[in-house]
Short mmCIF file of C-alpha atoms in Angstrom, two decimals:
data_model
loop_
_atom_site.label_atom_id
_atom_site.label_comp_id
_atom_site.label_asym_id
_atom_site.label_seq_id
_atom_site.Cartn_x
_atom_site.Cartn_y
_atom_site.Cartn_z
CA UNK A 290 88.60 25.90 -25.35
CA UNK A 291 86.48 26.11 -22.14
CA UNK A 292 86.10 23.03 -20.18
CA UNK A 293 82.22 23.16 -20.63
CA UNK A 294 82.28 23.18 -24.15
CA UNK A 295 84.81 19.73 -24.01
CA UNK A 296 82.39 18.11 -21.86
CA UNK A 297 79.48 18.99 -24.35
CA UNK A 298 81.49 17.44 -27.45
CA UNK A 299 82.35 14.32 -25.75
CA UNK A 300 78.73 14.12 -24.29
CA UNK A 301 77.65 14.39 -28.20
CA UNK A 302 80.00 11.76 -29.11
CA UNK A 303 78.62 9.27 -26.59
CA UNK A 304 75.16 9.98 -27.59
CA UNK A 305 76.18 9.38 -31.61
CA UNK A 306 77.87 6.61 -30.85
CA UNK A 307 75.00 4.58 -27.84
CA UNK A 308 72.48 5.35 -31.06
CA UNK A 309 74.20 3.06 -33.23
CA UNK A 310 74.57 0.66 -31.02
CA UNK A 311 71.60 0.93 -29.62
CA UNK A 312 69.90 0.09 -33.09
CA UNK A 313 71.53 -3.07 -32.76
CA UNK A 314 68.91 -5.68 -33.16
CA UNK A 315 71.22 -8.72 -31.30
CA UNK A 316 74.28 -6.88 -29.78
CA UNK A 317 77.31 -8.93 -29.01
CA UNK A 318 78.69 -9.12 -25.44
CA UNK A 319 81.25 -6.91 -26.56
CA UNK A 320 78.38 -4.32 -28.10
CA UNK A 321 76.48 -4.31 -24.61
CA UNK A 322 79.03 -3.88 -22.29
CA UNK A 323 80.72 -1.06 -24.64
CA UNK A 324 77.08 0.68 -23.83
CA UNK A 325 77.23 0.15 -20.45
CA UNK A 326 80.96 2.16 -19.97
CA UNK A 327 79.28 4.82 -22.49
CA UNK A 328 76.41 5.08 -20.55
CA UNK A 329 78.59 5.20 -17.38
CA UNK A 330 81.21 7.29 -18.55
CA UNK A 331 78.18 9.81 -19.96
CA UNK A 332 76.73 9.97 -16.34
CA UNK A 333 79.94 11.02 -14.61
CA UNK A 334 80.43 13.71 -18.31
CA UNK A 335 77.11 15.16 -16.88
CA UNK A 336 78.26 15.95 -13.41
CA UNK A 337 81.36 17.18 -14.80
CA UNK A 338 79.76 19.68 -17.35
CA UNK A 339 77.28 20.94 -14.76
CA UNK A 340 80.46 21.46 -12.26
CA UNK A 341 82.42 23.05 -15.09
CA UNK A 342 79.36 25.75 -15.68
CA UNK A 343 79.09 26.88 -12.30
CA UNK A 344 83.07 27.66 -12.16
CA UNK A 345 82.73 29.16 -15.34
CA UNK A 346 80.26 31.05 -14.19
CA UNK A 347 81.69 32.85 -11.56
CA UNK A 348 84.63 33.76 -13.84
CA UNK A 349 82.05 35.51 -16.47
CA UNK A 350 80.91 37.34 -13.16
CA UNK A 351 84.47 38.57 -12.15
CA UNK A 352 85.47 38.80 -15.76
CA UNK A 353 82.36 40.92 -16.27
CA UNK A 354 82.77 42.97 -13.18
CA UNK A 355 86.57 44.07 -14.01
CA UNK A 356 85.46 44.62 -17.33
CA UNK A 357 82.38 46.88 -16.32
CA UNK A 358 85.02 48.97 -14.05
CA UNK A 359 87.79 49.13 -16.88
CA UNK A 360 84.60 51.22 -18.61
CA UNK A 361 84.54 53.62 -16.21
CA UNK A 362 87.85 54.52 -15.49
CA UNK A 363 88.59 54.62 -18.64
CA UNK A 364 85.57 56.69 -19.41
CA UNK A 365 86.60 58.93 -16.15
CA UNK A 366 90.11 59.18 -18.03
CA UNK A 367 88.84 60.43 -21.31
CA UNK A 368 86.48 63.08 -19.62
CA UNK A 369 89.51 64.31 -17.56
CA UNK A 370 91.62 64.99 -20.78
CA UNK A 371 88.66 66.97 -22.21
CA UNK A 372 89.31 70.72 -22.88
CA UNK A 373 86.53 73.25 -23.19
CA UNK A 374 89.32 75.97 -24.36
CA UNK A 375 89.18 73.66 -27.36
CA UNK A 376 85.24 73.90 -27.65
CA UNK A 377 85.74 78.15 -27.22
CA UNK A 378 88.70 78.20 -29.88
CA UNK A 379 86.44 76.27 -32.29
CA UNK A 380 83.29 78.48 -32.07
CA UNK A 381 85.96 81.33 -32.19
CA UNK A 382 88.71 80.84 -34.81
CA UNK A 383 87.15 77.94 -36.14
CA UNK A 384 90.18 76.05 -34.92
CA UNK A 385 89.78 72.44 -35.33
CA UNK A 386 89.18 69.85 -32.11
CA UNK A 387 91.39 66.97 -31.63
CA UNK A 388 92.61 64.04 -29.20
CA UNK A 389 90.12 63.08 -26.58
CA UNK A 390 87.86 66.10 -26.93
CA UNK A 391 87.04 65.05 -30.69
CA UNK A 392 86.42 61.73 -29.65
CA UNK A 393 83.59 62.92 -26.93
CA UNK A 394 82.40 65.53 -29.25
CA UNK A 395 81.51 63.00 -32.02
CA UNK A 396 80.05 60.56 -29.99
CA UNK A 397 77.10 62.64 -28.81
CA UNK A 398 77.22 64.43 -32.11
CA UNK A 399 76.24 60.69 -33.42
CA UNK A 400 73.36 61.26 -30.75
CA UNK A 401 71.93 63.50 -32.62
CA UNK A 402 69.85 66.95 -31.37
CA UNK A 403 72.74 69.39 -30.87
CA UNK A 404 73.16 72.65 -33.17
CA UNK A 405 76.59 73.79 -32.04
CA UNK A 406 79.28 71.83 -30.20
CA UNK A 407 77.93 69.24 -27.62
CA UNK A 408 79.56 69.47 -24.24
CA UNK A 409 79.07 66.69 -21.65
CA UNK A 410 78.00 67.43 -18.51
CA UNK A 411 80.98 65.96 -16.53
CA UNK A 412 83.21 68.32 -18.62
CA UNK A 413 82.08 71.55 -16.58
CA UNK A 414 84.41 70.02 -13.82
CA UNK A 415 86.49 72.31 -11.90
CA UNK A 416 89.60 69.82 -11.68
CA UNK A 417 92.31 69.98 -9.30
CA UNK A 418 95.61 71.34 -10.01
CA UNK A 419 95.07 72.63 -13.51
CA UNK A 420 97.22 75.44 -13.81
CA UNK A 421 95.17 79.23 -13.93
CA UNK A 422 97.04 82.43 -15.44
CA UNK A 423 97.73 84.93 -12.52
CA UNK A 424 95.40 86.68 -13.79
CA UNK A 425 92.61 84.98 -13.03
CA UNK A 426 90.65 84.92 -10.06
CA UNK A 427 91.59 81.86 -7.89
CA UNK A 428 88.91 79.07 -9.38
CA UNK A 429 87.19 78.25 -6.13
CA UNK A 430 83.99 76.20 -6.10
CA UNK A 431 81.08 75.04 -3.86
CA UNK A 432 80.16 71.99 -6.83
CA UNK A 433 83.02 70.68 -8.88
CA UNK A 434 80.82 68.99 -11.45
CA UNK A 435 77.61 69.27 -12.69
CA UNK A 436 77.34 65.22 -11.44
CA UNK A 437 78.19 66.35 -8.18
CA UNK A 438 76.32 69.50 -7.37
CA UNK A 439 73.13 67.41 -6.79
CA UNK A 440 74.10 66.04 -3.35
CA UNK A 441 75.26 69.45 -2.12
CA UNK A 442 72.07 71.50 -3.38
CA UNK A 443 68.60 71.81 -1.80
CA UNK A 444 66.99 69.14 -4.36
CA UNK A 445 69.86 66.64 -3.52
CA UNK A 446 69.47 67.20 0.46
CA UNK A 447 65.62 66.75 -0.70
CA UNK A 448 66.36 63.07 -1.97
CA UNK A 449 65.70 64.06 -5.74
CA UNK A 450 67.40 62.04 -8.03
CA UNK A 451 68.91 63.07 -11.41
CA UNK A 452 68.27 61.00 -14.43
CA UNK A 453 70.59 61.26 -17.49
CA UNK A 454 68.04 61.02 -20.63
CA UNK A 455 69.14 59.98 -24.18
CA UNK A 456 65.91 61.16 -26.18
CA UNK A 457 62.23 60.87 -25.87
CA UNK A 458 59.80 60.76 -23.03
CA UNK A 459 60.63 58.60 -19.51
CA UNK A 460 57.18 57.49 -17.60
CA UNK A 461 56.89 56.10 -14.21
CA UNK A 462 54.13 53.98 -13.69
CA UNK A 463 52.56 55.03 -10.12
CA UNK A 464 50.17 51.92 -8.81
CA UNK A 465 46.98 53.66 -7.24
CA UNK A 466 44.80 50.70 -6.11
CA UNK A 467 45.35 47.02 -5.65
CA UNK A 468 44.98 44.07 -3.58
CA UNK A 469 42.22 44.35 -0.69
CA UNK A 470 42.90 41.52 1.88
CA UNK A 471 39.47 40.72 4.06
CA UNK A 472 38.02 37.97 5.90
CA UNK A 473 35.45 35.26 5.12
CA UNK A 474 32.29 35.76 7.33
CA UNK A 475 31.55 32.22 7.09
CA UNK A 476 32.37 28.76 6.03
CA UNK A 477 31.14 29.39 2.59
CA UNK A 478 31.54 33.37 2.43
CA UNK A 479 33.61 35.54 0.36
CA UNK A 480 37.03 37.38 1.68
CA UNK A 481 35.53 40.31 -0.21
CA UNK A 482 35.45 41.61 -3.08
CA UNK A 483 37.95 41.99 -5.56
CA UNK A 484 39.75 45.38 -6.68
CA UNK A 485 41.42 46.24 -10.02
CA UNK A 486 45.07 47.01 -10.49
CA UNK A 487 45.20 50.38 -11.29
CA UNK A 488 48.17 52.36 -12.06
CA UNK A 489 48.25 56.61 -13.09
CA UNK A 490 51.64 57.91 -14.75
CA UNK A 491 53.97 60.73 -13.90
CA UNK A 492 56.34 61.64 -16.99
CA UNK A 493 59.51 63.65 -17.92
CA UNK A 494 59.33 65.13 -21.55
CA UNK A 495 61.84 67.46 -23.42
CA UNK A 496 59.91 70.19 -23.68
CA UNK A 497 61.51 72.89 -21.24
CA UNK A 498 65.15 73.89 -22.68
CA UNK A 499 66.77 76.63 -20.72
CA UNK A 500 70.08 78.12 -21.72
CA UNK A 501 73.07 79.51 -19.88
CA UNK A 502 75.14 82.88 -22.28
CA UNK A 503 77.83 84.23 -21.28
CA UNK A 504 80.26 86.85 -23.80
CA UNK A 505 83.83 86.06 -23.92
CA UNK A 506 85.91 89.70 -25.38
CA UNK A 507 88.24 89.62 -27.78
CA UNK A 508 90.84 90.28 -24.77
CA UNK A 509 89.78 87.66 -22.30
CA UNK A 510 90.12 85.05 -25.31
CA UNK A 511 93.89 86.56 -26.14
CA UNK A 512 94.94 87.43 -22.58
CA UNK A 513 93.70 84.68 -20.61
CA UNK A 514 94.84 81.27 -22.22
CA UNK A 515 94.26 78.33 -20.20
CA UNK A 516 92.90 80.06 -17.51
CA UNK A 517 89.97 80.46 -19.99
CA UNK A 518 88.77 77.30 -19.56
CA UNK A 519 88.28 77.60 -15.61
CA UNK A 520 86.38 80.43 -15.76
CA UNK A 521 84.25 79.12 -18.59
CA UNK A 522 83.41 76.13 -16.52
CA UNK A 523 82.95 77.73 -13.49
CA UNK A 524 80.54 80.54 -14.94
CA UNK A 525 78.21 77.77 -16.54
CA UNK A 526 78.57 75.46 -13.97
CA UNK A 527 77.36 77.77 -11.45
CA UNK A 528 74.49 79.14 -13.52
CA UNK A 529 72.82 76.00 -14.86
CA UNK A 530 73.45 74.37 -11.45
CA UNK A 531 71.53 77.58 -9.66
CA UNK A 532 68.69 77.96 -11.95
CA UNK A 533 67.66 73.42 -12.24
CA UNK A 534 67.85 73.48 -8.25
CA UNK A 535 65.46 76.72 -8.12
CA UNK A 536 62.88 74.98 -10.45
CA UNK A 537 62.99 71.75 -8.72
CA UNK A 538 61.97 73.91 -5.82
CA UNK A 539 59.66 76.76 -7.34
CA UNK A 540 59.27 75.98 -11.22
CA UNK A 541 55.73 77.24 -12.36
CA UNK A 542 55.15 74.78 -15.14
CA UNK A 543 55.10 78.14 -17.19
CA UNK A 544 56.85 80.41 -19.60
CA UNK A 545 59.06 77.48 -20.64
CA UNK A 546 59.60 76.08 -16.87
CA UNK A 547 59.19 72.76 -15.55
CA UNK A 548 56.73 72.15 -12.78
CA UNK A 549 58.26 72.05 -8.80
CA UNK A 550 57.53 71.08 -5.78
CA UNK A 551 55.81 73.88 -4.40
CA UNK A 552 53.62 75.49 -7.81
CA UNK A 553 53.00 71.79 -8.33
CA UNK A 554 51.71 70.57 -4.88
CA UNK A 555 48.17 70.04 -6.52
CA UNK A 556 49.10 68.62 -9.58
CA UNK A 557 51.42 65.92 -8.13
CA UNK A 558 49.09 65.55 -4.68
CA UNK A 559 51.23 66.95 -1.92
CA UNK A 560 49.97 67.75 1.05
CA UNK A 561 50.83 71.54 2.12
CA UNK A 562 49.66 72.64 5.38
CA UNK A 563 49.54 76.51 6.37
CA UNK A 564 51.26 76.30 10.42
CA UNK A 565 50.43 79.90 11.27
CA UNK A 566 52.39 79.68 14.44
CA UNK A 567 55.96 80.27 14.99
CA UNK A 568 58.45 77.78 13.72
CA UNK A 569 59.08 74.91 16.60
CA UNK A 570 59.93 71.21 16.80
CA UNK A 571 56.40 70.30 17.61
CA UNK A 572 55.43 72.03 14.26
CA UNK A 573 57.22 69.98 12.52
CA UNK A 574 56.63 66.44 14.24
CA UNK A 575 53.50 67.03 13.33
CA UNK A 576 54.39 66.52 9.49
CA UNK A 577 56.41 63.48 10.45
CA UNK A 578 53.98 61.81 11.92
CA UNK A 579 51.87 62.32 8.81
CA UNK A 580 54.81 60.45 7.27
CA UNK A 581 54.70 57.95 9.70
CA UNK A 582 50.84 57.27 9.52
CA UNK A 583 50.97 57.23 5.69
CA UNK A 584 53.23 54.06 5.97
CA UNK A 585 56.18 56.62 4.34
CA UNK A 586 58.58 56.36 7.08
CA UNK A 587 59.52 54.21 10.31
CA UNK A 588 61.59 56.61 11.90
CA UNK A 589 62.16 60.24 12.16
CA UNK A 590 65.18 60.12 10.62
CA UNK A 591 64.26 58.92 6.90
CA UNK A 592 63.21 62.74 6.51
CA UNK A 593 64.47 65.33 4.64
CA UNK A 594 63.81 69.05 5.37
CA UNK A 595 65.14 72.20 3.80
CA UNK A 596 64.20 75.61 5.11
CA UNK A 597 64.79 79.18 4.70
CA UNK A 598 67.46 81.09 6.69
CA UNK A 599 65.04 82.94 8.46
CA UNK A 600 63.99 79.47 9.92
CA UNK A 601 66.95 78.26 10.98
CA UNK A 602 67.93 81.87 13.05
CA UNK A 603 64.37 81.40 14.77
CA UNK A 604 64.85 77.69 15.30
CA UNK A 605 68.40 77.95 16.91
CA UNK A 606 66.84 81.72 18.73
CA UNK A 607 64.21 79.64 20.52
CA UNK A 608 65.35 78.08 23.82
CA UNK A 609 62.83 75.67 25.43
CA UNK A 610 62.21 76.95 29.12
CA UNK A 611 64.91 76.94 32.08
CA UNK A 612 67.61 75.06 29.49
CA UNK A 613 69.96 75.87 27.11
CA UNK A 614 68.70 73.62 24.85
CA UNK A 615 66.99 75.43 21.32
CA UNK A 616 64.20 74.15 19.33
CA UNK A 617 66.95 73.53 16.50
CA UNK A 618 68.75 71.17 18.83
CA UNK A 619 65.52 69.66 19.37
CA UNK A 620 65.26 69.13 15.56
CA UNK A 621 68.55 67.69 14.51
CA UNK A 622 68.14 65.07 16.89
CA UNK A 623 65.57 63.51 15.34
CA UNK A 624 65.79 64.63 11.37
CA UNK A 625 69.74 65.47 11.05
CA UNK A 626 70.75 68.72 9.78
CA UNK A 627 68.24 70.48 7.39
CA UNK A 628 69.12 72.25 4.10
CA UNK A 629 68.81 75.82 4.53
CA UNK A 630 68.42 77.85 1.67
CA UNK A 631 67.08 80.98 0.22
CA UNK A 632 65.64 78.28 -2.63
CA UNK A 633 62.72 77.66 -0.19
CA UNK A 634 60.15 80.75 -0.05
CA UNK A 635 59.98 82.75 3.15
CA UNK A 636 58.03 81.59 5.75
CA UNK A 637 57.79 78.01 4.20
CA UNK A 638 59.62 74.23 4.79
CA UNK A 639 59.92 71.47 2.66
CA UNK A 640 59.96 67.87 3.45
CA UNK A 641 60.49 64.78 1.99
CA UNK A 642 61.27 60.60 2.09
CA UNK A 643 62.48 58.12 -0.17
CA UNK A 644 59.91 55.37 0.05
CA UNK A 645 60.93 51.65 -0.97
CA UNK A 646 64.04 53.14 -2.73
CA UNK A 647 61.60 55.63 -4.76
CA UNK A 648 63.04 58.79 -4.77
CA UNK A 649 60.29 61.82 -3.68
CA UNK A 650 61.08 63.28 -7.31
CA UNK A 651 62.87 63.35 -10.44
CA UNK A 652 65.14 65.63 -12.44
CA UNK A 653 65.76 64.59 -15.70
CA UNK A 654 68.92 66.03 -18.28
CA UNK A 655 68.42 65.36 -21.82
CA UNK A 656 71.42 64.74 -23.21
CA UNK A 657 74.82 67.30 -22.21
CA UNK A 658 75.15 71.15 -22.78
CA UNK A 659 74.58 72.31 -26.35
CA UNK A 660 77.15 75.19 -26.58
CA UNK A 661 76.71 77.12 -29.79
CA UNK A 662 78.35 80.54 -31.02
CA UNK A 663 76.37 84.02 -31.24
CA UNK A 664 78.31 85.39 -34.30
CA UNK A 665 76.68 88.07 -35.03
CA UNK A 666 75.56 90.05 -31.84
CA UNK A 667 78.75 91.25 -31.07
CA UNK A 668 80.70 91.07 -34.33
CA UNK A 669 81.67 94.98 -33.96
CA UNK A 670 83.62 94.26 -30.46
CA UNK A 671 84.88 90.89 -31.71
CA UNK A 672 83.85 89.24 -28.74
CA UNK A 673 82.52 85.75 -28.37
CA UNK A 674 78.89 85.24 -27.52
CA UNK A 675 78.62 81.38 -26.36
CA UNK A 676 74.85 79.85 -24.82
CA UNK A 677 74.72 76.96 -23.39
CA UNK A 678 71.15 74.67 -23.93
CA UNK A 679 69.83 72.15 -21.20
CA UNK A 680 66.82 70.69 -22.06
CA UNK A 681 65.33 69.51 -18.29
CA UNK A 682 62.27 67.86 -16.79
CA UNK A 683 60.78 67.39 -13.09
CA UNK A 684 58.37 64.86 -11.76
CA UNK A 685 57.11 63.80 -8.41
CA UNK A 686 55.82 60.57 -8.73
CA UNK A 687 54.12 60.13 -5.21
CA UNK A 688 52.68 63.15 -3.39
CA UNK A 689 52.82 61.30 -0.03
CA UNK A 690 56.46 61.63 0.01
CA UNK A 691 56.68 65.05 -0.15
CA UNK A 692 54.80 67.95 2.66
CA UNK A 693 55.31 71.77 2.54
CA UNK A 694 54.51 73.87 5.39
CA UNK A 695 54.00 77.63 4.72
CA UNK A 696 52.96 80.27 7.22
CA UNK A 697 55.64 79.59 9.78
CA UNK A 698 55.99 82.63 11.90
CA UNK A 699 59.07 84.77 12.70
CA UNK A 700 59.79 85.39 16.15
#
């Protein structure tokens, strides 16, 4: 029994017993001072209990802490001893799916919203060491997970954050207006006069689901084996983690897309400015000091920029007068190294800051990959037609931490 909860029971035996003496009408010497060590020895319970709480306390803490990280290495454990060649053999042969891979698979299944075999997100992993049939092309990967490919794309460099999404719709509450401070003309005088608290709302909703197919032949799924399994991940790894980093970028809110950055400058109020002149430091100081004077930033530094190729080779081309020095060392200095990407249209940059730990926008994944069988397409080649469904939302919830520039000039 915890120390605390001995303290409280002898604390509620005092109190039973200094009632009934305490409805005593003439109490004995005996009676009072027995009252008087209760009373004392009660006092002294009391600083013992509240002593015993704060220790036990801290152990909850620790207790909770080890407990939170047992979670995820054990989770981390289970979703390194899933097997996607299961997942193909199932859709295939109908074979059935066992040991940690069932377990996975019937937890989200208990999730609901998946019509074929769900697949968690963190199972696309390329691991280490897993041993590939000779031949198969060596498994070689720019982003080993679907986690990790964020951080290493243009919308991670960009400071977008992923969200992982159960079900249903995710709002952000944006505050618009607020407090106005002013001064009082006067002894008697107003500070001014007061403003309402007014917040607008920027949402992610399932309503854009994309899908990744690939066909497996009939010889791939007999020659290959385990190597399988690589090539499956690395095919739909590469292709869902391509096409949600171009629509962060250049989604047109159409045709079953979610809104980006760039078609959705107006809708989510960011400020694009056409430069028209050819692309220079000075060009873009010009958009951190916006930051600055917007209260976004402090320094240089809390930027983000991505640009295209073509950028960069004019950037690092231009040499400022009598030095050796380019107008690309010029920028690192001040903003670190800038994504470059063919993600960004030509001609065109893209910057952004994390504000108060706000992220300049949001990417959110409903759910894992819904992998479900094609049987019929091609039936006559008896080859395996698997697509993989991501349902996937953007947001920006503040314009003012986001600024494209088009109409940068080539040299």
């Amino acid at each position: 029994m915890l120390a605390s909860k001995k303290l409280e029971l002898r604390r509620s035996e005092i109190r039973q017993n200094l009632a009934e003496l305490a409805n005593i009408a003439n109490p004995s010497e005996d009676e009072v001072r027995k009252m008087t060590d209760l009373d004392a020895e009660y006092r002294a319970k009391e600083v013992q209990y509240r002593a015993a709480l704060i220790s036990e306390d801290e152990q909850r803490r620790e207790a909770g802490a080890e407990l939170e990280t047992r979670s995820e290495s054990e989770w981390r454990d289970m979703m390194g001893r899933f097997e996607l060649r299961q997942v193909a053999m199932a859709l295939d042969e109908g074979t059935a799916i066992n040991g940690a891979t069932k377990e996975i698979v019937d937890e989200m299944r208990a999730a609901g919203g998946y019509q074929g075999i769900p697949v968690p997100m963190a199972a696309l992993e390329t691991r280490a060491g897993e041993t590939v049939a000779a031949d198969q092309i060596n498994p070689q990967t720019i982003r080993p997970t679907i986690d990790r490919i964020f951080p290493n794309s243009v919308a991670g460099s960009l400071g977008v954050q992923r969200i992982g999404i159960a079900r249903g719709e995710l709002a952000f509450p944006v505050a618009t207006s607020g407090a106005v401070f002013g001064w009082a003309d006067g002894e008697l005088a107003n500070v001014g006069a007061a403003a309402k608290y007014a917040t607008t709302e920027r949402s992610l909703s399932p309503d854009y689901t994309g899908g990744a197919q690939m066909v497996i032949s009939r010889k791939s799924l007999k020659q290959a084996g385990e190597g399988l399994e690589q090539s499956i991940r690395r095919d739909l790894n590469a292709a869902i983690a391509t096409e949600l980093d171009r629509v962060v970028v250049n989604g047109t809110g159409a045709d079953g897309q979610p809104l980006g950055i760039i078609p959705g400058a107006a809708t989510y109020g960011i400020a694009s400015t056409a430069i028209g002149i050819l692309a220079s430091w000075s060009a873009f100081r010009a958009e951190v000091v916006a930051f600055m004077e917007a209260n976004a930033i402090t320094s240089a530094s809390q930027v983000n920029l991505a640009i295209t190729p073509e950028i960069w080779a004019d950037l690092d081309n231009s040499l400022i007068d009598g030095t050796a020095v380019s107008e690309w060392d010029r920028l690192t200095k001040h903003v670190g190294t800038p994504a470059v990407s063919n993600v960004i249209p030509a001609a065109s940059a893209v910057m952004t800051a994390t504000v108060q730990g706000v992220a300049p926008g949001y990417l959110g994944i409903y759910g894992g990959v819904d992998l479900i069988r094609d049987p019929f397409t091609k039936a006559g080649q008896g080859s395996l037609v698997l697509t993989g469904l991501v349902t996937a939302d953007y947001t920006a919830p503040r314009g003012l931490q986001t600024r494209i520039l088009t109409g940068l000039a080539a040299a």
